PDB file of C-alpha atoms in Angstrom:
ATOM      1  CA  UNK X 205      11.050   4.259   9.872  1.00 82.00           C
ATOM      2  CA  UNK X 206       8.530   2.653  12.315  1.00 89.00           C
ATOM      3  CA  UNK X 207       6.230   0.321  10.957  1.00 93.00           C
ATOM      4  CA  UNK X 208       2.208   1.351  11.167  1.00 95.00           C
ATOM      5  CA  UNK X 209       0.731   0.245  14.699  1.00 94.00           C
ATOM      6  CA  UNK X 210      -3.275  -0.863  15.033  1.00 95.00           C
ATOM      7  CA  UNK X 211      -3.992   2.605  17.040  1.00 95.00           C
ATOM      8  CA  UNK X 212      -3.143   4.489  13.442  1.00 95.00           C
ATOM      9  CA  UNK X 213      -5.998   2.525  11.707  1.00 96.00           C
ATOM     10  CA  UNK X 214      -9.295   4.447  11.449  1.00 95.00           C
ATOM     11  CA  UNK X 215     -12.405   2.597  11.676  1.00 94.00           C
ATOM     12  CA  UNK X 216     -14.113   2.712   8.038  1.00 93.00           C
ATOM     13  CA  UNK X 217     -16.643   5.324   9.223  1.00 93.00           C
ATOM     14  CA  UNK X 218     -14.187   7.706  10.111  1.00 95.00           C
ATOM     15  CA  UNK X 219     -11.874   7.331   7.352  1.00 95.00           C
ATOM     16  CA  UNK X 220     -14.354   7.757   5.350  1.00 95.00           C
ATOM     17  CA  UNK X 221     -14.834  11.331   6.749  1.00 96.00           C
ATOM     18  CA  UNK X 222     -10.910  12.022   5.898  1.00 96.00           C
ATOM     19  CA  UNK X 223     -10.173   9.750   2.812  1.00 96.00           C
ATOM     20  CA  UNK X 224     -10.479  13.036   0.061  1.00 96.00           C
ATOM     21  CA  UNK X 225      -7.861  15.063   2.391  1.00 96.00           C
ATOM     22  CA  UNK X 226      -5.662  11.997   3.393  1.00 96.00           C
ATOM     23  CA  UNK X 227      -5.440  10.892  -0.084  1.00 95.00           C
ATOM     24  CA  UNK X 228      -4.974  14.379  -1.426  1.00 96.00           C
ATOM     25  CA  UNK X 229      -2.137  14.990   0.402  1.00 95.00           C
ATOM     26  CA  UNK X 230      -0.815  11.407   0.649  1.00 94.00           C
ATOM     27  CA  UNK X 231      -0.813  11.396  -3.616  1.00 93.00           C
ATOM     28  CA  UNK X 232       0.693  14.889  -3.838  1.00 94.00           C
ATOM     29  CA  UNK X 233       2.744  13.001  -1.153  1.00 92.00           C
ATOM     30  CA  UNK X 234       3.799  10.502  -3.715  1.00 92.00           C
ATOM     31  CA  UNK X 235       4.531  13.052  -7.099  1.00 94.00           C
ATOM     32  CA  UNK X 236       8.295  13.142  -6.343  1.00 95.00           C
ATOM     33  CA  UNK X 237       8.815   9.630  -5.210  1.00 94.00           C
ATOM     34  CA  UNK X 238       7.654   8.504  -8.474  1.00 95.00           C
ATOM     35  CA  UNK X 239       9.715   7.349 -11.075  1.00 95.00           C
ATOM     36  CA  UNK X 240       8.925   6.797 -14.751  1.00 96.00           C
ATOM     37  CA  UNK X 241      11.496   3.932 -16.039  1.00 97.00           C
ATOM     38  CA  UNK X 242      10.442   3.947 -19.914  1.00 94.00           C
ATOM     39  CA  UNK X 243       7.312   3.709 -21.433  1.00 94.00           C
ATOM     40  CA  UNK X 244       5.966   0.439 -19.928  1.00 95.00           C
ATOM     41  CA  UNK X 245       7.424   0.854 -16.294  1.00 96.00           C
ATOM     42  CA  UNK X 246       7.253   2.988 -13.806  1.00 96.00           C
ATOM     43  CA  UNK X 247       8.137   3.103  -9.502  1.00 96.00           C
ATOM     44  CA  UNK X 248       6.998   4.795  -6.407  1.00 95.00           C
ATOM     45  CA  UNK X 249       8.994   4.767  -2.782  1.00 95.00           C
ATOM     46  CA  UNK X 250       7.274   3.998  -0.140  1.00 94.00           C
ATOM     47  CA  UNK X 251       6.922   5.410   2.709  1.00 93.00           C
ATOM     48  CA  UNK X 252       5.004   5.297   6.208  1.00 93.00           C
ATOM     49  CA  UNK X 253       2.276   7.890   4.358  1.00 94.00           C
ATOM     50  CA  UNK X 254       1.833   5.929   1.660  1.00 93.00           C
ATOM     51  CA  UNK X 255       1.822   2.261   3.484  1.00 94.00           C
ATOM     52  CA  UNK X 256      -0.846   3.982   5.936  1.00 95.00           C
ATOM     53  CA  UNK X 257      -2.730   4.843   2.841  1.00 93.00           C
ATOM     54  CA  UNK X 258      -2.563   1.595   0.930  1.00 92.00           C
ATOM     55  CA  UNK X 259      -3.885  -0.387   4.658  1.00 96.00           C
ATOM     56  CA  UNK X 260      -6.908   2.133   4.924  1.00 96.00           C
ATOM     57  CA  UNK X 261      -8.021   1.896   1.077  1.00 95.00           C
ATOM     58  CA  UNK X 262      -7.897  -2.159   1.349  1.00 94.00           C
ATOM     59  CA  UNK X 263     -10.340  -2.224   4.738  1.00 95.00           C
ATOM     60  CA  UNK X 264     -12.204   0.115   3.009  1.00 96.00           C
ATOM     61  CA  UNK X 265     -12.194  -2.004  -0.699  1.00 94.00           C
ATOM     62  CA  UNK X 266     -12.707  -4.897   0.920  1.00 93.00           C
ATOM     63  CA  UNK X 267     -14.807  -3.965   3.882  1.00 94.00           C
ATOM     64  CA  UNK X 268     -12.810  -5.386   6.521  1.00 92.00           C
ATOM     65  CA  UNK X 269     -13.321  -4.624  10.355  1.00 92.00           C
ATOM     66  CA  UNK X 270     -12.516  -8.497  11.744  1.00 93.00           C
ATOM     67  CA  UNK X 271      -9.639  -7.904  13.712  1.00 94.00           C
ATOM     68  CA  UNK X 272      -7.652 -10.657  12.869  1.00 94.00           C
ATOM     69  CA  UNK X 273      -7.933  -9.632   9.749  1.00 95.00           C
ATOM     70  CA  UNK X 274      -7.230  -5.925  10.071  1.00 95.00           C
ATOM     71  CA  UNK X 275      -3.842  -7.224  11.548  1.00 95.00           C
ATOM     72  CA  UNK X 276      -2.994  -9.493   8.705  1.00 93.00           C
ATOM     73  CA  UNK X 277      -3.133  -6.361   6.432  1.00 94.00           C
ATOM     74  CA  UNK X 278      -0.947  -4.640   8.912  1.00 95.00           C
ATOM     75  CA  UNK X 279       1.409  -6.597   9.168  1.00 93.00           C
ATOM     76  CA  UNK X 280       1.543  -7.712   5.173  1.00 90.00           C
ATOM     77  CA  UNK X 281       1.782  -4.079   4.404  1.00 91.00           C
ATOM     78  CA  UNK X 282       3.913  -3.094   6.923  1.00 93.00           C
ATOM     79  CA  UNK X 283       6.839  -5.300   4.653  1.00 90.00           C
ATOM     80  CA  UNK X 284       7.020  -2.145   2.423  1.00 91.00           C
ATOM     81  CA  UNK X 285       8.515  -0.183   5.037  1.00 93.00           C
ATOM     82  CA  UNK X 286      11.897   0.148   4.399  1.00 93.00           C
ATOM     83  CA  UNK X 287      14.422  -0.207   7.387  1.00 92.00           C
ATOM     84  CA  UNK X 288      17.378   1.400   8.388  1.00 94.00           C
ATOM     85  CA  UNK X 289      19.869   2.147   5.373  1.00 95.00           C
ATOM     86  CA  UNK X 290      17.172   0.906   2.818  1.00 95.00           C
ATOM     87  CA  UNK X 291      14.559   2.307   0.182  1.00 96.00           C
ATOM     88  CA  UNK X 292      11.500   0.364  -0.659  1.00 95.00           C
ATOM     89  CA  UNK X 293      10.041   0.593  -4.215  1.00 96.00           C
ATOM     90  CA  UNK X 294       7.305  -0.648  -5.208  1.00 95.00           C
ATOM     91  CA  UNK X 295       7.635  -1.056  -9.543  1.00 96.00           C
ATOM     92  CA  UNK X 296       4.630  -1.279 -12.197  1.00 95.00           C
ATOM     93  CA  UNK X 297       5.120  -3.142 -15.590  1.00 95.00           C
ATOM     94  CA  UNK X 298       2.242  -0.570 -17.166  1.00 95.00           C
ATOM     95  CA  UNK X 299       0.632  -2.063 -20.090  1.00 94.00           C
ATOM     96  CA  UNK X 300      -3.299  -1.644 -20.470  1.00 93.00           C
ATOM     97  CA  UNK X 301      -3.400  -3.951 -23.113  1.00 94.00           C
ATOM     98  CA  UNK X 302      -3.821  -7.417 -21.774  1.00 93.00           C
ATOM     99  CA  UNK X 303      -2.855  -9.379 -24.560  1.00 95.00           C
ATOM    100  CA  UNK X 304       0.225  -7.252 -24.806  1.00 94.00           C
ATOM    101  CA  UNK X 305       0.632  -7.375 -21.007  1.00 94.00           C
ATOM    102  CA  UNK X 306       0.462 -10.765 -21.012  1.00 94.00           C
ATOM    103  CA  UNK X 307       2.954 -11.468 -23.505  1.00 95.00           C
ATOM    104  CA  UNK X 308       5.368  -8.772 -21.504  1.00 95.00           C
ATOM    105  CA  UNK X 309       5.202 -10.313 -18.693  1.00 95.00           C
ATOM    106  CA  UNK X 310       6.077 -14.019 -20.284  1.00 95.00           C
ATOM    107  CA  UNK X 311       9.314 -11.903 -21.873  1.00 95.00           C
ATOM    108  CA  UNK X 312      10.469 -10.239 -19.000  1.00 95.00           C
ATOM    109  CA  UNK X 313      10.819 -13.213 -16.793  1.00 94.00           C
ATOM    110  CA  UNK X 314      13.429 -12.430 -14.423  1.00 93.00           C
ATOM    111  CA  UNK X 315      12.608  -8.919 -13.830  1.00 94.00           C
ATOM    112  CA  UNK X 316      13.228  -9.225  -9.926  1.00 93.00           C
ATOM    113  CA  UNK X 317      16.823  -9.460 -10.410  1.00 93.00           C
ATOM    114  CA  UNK X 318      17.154  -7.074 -13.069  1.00 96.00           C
ATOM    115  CA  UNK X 319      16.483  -3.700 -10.804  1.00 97.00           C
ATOM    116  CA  UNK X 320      18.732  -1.280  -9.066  1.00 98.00           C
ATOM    117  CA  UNK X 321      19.169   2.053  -7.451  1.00 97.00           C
ATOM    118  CA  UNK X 322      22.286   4.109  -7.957  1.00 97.00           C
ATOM    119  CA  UNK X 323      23.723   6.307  -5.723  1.00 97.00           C
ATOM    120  CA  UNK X 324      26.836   8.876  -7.400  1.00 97.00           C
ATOM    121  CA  UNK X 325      27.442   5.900  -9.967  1.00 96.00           C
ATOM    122  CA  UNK X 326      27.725   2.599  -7.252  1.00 97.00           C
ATOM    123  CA  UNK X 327      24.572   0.465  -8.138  1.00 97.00           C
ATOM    124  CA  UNK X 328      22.942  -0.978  -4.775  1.00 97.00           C
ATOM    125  CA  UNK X 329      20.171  -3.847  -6.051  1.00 97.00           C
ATOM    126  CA  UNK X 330      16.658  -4.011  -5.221  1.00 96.00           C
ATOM    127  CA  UNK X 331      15.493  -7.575  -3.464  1.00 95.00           C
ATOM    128  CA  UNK X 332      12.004  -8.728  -3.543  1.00 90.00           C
ATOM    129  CA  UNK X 333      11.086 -11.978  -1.705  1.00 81.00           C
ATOM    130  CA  UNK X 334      11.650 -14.991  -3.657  1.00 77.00           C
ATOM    131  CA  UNK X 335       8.637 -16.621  -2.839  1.00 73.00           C
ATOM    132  CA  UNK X 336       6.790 -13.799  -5.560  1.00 68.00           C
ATOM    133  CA  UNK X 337       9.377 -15.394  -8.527  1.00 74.00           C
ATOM    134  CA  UNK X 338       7.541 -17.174 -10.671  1.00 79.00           C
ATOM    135  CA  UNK X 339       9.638 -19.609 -13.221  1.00 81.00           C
ATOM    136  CA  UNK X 340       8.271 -18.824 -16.724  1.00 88.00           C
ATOM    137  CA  UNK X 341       7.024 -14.988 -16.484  1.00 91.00           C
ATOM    138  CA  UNK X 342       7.211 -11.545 -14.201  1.00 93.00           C
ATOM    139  CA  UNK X 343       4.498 -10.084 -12.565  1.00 92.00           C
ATOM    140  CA  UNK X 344       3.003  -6.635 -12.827  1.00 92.00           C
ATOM    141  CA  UNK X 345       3.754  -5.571  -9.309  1.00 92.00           C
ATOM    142  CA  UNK X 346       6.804  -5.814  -7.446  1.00 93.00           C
ATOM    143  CA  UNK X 347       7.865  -5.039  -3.949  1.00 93.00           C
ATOM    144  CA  UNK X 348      11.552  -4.406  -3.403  1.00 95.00           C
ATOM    145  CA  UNK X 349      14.195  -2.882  -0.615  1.00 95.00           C
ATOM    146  CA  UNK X 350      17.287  -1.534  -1.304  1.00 97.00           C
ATOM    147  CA  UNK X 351      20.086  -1.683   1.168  1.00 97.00           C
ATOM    148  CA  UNK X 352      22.171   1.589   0.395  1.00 97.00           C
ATOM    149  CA  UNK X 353      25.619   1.839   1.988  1.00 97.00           C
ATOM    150  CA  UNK X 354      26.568   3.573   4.634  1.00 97.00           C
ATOM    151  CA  UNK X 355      28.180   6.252   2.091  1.00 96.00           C
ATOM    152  CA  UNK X 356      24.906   6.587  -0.263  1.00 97.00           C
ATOM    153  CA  UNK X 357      23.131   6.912   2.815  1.00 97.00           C
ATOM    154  CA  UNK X 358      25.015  10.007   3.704  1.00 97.00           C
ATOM    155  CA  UNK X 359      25.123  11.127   0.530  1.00 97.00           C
ATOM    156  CA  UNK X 360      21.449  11.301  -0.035  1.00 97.00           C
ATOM    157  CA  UNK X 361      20.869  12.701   3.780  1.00 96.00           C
ATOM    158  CA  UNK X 362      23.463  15.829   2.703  1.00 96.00           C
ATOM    159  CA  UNK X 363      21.343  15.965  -0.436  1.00 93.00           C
ATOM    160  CA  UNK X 364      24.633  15.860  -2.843  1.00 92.00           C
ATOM    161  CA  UNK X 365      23.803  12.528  -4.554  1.00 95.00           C
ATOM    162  CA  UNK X 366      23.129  11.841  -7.912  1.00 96.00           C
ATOM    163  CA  UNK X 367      20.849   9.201  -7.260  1.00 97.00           C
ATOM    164  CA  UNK X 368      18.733   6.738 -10.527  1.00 97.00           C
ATOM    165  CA  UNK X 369      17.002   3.710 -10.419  1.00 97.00           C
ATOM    166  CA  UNK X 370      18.081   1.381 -13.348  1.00 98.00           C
ATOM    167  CA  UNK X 371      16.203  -1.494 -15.141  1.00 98.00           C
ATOM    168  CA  UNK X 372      18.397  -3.343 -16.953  1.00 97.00           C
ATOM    169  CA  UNK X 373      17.115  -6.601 -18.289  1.00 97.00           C
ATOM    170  CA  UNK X 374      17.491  -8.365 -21.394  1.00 96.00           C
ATOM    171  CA  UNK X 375      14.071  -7.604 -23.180  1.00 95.00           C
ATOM    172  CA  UNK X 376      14.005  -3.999 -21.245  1.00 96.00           C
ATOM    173  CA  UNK X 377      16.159  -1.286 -20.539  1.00 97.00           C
ATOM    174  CA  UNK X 378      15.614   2.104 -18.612  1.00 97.00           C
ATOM    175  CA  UNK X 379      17.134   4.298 -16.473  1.00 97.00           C
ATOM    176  CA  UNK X 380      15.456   7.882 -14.326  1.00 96.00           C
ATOM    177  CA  UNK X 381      17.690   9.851 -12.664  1.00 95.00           C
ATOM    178  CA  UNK X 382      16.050  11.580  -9.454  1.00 95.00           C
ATOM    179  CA  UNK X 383      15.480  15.606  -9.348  1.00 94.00           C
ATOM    180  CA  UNK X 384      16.200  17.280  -6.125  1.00 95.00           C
ATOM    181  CA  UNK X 385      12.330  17.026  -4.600  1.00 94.00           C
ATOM    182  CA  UNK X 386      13.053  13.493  -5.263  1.00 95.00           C
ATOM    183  CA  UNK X 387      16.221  13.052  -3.657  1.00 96.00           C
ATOM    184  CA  UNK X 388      14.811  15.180  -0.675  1.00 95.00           C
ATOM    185  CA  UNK X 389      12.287  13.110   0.166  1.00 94.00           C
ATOM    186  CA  UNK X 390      14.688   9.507   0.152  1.00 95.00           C
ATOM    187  CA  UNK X 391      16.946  11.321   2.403  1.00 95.00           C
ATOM    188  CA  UNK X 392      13.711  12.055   4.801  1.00 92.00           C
ATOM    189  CA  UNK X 393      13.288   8.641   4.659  1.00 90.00           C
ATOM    190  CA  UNK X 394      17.102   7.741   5.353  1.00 93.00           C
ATOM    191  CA  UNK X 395      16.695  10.457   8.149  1.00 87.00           C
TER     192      UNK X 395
END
């Protein structure tokens, strides 16, 4: 999957004029690469769509047209875009409380290396950069790839894969098996 170039960026007046249809279609987009993963988590795969999406709504948020920084959102977003042979999912911890968020987050320290995706029963695990690990708690975003081998890849593509993503840490434990819209739209991204 190519990454998003500067000439895909809309200038904030004309997004503005597409933003309801873009994100329309870019959330319906989204329904079946989203995974629920309990009651307290849940994960999307990304994709160029949804990256595009994300870069527009943060010039917009933030009002930024410098283009120094239009590139630095680029290219920071532009990390979620998985390569060849990989998924990228991004995962929520989903807890409005903040008291009880906060606590979570203390408990599930570790999280990063407690995420995988399975393809026909082989686990493949999801990396996030180790510079977002902090020592004494998780955080409520994370931002992973999965390398899949060559034989998940091809078994997702031919759309004959049984294919979950698995959390499976000490304080929390879930596991969503994909439906076949799902598992249609990773192998369009594996295409």
């Amino acid at each position: 999957m190519r990454p998003i170039d500067r000439s895909e960026i809309l200038p904030l007046g004309d997004y503005e004029q597409i933003r309801a249809r873009f994100r329309a279609r870019v959330i319906e987009e989204k329904r079946p690469r989203r995974v629920k993963l309990g009651e307290q988590m849940s994960g999307v795969f990304e994709n160029r769509d949804s990256v595009l999406l994300q870069i527009q709504e943060m010039l917009r948020t933030e009002r930024i047209t410098s283009e120094s920084a239009i590139a630095h959102e680029i290219e920071t977003y532009n990390d979620l875009i998985p390569g060849p042979g990989e998924l990228s999912l991004t995962l929520f911890v989903e807890i409005p409380d903040a008291v009880v968020r906060d606590r979570m987050l203390i408990e599930l320290q570790g999280l990063e290396g407690c995420v995988s995706v399975e393809v026909d029963g082989v686990r493949a695990p999801a990396k996030s950069d180790p510079k977002g690990v902090m020592p004494d708690r998780t955080t409520a975003v994370h931002y992973f790839k999965v390398k899949l081998s060559e034989e998940a890849v091809a078994a997702i593509r031919a759309k004959t894969a049984k294919v979950a993503v698995c959390v499976d840490h000490p304080r929390y434990v879930a596991r969503a098996e994909f439906g076949p819209a799902s598992i249609t739209k990773l192998a369009e991204d594996l295409a």
